[in-house]
PDB file of C-alpha atoms in Angstrom:
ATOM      1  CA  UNK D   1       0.000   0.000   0.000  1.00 44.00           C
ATOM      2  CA  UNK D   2       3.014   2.669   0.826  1.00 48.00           C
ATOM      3  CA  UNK D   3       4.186   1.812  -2.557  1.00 48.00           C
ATOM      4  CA  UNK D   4       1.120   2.674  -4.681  1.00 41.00           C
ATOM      5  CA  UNK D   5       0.701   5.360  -2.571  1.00 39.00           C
ATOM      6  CA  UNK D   6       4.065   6.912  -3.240  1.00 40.00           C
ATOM      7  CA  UNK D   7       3.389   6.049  -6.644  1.00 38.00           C
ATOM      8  CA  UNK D   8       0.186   8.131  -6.720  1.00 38.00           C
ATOM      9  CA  UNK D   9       2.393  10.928  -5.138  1.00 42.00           C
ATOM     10  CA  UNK D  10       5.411  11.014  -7.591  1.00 37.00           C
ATOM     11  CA  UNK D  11       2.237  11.066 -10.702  1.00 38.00           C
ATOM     12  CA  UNK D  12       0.469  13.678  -9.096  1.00 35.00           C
ATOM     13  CA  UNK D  13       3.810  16.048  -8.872  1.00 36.00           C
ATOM     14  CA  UNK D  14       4.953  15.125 -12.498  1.00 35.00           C
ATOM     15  CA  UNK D  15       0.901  15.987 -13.390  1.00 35.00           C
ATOM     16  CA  UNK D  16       1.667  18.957 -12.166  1.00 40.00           C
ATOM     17  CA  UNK D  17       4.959  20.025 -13.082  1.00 38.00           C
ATOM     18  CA  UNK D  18       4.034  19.677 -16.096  1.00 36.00           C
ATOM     19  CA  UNK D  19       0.764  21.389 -16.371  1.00 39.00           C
ATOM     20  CA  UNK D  20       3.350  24.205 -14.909  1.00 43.00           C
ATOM     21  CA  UNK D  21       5.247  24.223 -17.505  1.00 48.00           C
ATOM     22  CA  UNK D  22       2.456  23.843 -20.103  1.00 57.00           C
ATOM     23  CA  UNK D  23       1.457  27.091 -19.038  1.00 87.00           C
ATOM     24  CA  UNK D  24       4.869  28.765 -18.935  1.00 86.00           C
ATOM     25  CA  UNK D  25       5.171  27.410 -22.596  1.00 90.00           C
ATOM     26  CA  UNK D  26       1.908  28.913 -23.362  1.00 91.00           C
ATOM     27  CA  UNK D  27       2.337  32.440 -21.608  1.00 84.00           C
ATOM     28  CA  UNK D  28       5.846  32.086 -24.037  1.00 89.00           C
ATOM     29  CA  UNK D  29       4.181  31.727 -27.578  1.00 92.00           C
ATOM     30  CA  UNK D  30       1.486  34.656 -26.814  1.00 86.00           C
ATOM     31  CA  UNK D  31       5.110  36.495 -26.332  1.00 87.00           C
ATOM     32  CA  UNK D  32       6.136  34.965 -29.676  1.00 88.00           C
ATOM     33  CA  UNK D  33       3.082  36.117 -31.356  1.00 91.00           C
ATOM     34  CA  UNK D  34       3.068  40.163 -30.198  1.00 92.00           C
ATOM     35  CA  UNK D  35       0.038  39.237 -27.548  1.00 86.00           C
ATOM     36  CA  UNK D  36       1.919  41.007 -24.775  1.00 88.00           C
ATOM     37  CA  UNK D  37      -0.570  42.156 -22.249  1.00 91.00           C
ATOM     38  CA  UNK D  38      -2.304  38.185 -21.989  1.00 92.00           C
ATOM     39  CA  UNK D  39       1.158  36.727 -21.859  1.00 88.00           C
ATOM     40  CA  UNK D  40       1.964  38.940 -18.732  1.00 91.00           C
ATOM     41  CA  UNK D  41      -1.267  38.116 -17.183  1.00 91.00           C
ATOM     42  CA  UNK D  42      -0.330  34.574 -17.716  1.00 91.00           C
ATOM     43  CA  UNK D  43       3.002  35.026 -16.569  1.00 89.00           C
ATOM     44  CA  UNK D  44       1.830  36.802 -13.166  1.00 92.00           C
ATOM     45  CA  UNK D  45      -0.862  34.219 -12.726  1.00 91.00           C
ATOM     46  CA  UNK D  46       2.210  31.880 -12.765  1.00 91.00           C
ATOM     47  CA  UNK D  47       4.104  33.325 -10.459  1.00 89.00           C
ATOM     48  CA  UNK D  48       3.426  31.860  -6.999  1.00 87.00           C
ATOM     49  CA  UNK D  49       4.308  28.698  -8.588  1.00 88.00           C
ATOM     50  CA  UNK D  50       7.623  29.625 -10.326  1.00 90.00           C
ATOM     51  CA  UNK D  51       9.500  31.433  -7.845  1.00 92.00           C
ATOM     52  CA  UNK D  52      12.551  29.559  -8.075  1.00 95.00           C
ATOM     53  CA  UNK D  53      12.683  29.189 -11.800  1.00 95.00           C
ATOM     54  CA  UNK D  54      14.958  30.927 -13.951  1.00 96.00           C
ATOM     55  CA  UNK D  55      13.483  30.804 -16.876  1.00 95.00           C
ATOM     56  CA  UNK D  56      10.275  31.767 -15.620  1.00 93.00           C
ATOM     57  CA  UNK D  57      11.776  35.264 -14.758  1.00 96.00           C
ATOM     58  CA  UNK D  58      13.516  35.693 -17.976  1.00 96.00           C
ATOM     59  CA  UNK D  59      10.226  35.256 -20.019  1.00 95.00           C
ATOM     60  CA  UNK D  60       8.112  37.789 -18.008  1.00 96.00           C
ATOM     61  CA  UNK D  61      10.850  40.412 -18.031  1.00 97.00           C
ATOM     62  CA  UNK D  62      10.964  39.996 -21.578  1.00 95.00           C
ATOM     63  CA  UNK D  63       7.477  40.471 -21.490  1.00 94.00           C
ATOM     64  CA  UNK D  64       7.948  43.294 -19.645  1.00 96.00           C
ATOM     65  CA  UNK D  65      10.841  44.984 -21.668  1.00 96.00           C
ATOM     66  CA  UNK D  66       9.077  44.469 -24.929  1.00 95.00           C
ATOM     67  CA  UNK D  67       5.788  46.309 -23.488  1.00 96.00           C
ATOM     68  CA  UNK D  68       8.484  49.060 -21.875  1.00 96.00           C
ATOM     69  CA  UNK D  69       8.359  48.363 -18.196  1.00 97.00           C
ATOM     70  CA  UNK D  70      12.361  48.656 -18.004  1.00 97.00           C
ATOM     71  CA  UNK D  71      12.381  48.803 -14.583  1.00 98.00           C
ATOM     72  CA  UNK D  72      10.186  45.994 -13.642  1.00 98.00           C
ATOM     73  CA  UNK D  73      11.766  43.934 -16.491  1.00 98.00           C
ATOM     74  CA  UNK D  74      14.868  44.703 -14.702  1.00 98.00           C
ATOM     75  CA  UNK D  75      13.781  43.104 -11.402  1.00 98.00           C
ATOM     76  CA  UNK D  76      12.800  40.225 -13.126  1.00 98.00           C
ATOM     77  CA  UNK D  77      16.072  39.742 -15.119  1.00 98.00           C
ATOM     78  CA  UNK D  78      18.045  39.857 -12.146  1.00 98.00           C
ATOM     79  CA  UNK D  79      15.841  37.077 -10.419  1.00 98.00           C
ATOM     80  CA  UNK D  80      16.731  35.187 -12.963  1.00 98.00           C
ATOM     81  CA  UNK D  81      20.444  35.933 -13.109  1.00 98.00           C
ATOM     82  CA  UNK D  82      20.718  34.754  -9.404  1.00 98.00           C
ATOM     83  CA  UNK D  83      18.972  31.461 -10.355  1.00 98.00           C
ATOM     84  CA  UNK D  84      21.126  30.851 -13.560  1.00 97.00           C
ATOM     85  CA  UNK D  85      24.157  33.316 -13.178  1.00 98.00           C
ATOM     86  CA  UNK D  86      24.884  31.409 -16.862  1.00 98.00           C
ATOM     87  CA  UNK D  87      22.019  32.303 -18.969  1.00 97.00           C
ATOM     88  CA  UNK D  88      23.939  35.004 -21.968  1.00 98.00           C
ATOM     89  CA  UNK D  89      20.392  35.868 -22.897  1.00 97.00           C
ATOM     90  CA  UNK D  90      19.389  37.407 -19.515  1.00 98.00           C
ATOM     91  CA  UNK D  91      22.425  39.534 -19.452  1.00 98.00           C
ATOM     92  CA  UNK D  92      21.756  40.572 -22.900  1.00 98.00           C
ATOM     93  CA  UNK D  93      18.025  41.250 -22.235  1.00 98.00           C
ATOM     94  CA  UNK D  94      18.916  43.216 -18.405  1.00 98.00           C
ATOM     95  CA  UNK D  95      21.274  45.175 -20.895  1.00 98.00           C
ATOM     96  CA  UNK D  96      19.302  45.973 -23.148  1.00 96.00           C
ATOM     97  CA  UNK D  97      16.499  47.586 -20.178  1.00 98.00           C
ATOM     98  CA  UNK D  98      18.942  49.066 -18.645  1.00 98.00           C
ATOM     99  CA  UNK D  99      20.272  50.850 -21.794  1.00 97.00           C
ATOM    100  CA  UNK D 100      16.499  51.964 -22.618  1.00 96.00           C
ATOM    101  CA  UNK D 101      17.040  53.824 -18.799  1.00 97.00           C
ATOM    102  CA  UNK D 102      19.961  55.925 -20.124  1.00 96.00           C
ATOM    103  CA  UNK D 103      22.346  53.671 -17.452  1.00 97.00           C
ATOM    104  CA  UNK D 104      24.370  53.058 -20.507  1.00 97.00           C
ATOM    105  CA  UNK D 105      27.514  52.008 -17.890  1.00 97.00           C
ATOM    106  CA  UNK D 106      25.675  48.783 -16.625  1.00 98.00           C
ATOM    107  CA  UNK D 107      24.472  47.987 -19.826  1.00 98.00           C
ATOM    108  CA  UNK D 108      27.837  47.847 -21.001  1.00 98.00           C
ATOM    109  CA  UNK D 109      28.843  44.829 -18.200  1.00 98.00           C
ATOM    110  CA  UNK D 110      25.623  43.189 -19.211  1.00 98.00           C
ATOM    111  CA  UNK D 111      26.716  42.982 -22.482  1.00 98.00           C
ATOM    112  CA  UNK D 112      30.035  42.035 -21.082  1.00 98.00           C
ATOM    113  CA  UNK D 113      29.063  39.404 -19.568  1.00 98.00           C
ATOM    114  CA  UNK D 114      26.214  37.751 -22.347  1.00 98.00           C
ATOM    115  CA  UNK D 115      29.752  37.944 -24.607  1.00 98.00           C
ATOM    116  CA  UNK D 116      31.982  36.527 -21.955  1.00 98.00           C
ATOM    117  CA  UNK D 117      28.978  33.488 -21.477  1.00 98.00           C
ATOM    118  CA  UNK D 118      28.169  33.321 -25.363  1.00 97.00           C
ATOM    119  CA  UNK D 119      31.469  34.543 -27.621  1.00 96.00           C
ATOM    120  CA  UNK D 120      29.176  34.536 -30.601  1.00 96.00           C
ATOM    121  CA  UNK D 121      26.123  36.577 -29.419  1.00 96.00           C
ATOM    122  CA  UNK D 122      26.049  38.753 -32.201  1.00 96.00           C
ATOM    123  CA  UNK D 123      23.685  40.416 -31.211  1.00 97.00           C
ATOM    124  CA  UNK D 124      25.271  41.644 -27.791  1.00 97.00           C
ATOM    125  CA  UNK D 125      27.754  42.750 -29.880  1.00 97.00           C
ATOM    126  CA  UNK D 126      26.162  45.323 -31.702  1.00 97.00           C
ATOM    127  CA  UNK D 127      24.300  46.389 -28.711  1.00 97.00           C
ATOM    128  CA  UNK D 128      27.248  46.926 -26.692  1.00 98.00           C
ATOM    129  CA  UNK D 129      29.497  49.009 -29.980  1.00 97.00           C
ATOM    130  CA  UNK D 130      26.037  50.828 -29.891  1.00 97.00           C
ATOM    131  CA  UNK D 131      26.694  51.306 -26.074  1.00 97.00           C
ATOM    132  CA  UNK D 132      30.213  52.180 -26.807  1.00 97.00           C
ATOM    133  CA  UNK D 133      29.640  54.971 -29.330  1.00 97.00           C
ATOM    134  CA  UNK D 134      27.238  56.807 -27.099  1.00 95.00           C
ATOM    135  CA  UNK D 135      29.858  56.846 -24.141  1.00 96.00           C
ATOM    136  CA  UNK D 136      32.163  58.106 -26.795  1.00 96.00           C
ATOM    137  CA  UNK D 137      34.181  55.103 -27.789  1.00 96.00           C
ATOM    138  CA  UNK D 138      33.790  54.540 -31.642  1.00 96.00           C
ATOM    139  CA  UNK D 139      36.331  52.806 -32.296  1.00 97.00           C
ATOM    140  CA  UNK D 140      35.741  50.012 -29.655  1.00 97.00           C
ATOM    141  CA  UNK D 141      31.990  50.550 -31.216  1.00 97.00           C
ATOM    142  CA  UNK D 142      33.543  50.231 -34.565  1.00 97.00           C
ATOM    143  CA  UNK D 143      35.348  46.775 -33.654  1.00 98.00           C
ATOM    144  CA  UNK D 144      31.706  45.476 -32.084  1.00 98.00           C
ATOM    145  CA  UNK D 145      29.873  45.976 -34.815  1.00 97.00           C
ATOM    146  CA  UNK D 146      32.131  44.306 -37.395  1.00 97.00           C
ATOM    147  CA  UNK D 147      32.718  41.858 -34.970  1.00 97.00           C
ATOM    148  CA  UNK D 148      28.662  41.118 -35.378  1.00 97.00           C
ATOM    149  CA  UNK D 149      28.664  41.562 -38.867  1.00 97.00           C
ATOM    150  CA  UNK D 150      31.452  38.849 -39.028  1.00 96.00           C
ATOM    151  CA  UNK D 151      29.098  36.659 -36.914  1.00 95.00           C
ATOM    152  CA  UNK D 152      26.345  37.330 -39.489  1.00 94.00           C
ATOM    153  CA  UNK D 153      24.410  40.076 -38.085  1.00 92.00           C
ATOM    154  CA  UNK D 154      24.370  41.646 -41.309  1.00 95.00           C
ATOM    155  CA  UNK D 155      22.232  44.704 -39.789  1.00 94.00           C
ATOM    156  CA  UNK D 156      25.513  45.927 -38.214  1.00 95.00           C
ATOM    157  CA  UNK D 157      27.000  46.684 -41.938  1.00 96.00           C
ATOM    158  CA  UNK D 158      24.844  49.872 -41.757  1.00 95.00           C
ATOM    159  CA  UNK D 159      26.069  51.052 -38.405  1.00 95.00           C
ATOM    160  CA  UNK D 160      29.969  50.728 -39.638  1.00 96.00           C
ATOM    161  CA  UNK D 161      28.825  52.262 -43.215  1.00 96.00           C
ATOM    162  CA  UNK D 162      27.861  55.338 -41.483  1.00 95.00           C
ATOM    163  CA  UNK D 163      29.551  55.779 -38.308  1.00 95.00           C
ATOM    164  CA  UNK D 164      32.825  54.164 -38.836  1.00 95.00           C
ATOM    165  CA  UNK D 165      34.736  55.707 -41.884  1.00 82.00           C
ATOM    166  CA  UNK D 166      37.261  57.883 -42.084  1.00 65.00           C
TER     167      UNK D 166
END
């Protein structure tokens, strides 16, 4: 009997584990598909139950970010960087928020740090050469955005067209 009862148990936590993360996975593709305002409602209807999970806390302060909450977005990011102190895309994302705030310094680590995690992120790249030339430093800009152009962020070849010549 202690068996099938610890059977019943382990089922009912896997039921709803994954019903959990069902929902995070749903509250994700309304973010996908531009439906902020029901994916945050899903996210914060969520919440009680995710407090310990890192991706969880990226998602909604994407959601956040993208609908211009910086600040809160910002909170959120840095839940989720003291979950998963490895995640590039969190840095990149906190970044980005915090660069949106006009704290272009901390941006800059934040981008630091998604490159130092992810030496490909093109992406981070050209945010932080975009960082770079508004705190004065086009050159260093200048090497980060052919640096994502070499990674294939082809978007950056309009940046150095413009802002780096001679």
């Amino acid at each position: 009997m202690k068996r099938v009862l610890t059977l019943l148990i382990v089922i009912c936590t896997h039921w709803q584990i994954s019903a959990q993360n069902a929902s995070i996975e749903e509250a994700h593709e309304l973010l996908s598909e531009g439906y902020l305002e029901e994916a945050l409602d899903m996210f914060n209807d969520l919440h009680a139950d995710n407090t310990n999970n890192a991706e969880f806390f990226f998602l909604r302060g994407s959601c956040l970010s993208e609908l211009g909450e910086n600040e809160k977005a910002i909170t959120d990011f840095n839940v989720s960087i003291s979950l998963d102190n490895q995640n590039a895309d969190a840095y990149y994302q906190r970044g980005f928020a915090r660069f949106t705030l006009g704290n272009s310094q901390e941006a800059l680590k934040d981008f630091d740090q998604a490159i130092t995690l992810s030496p490909t992120f093109g992406e981070a790249y050209l945010n932080r050469g975009t960082v770079q030339y508004d705190l004065g430093n086009s050159e260093a800009a200048c090497q980060d955005w052919q640096y994502a152009l070499d990674v294939g962020l082809t978007l950056a070849q309009a940046l150095i067209d413009q802002l780096c010549t001679d």
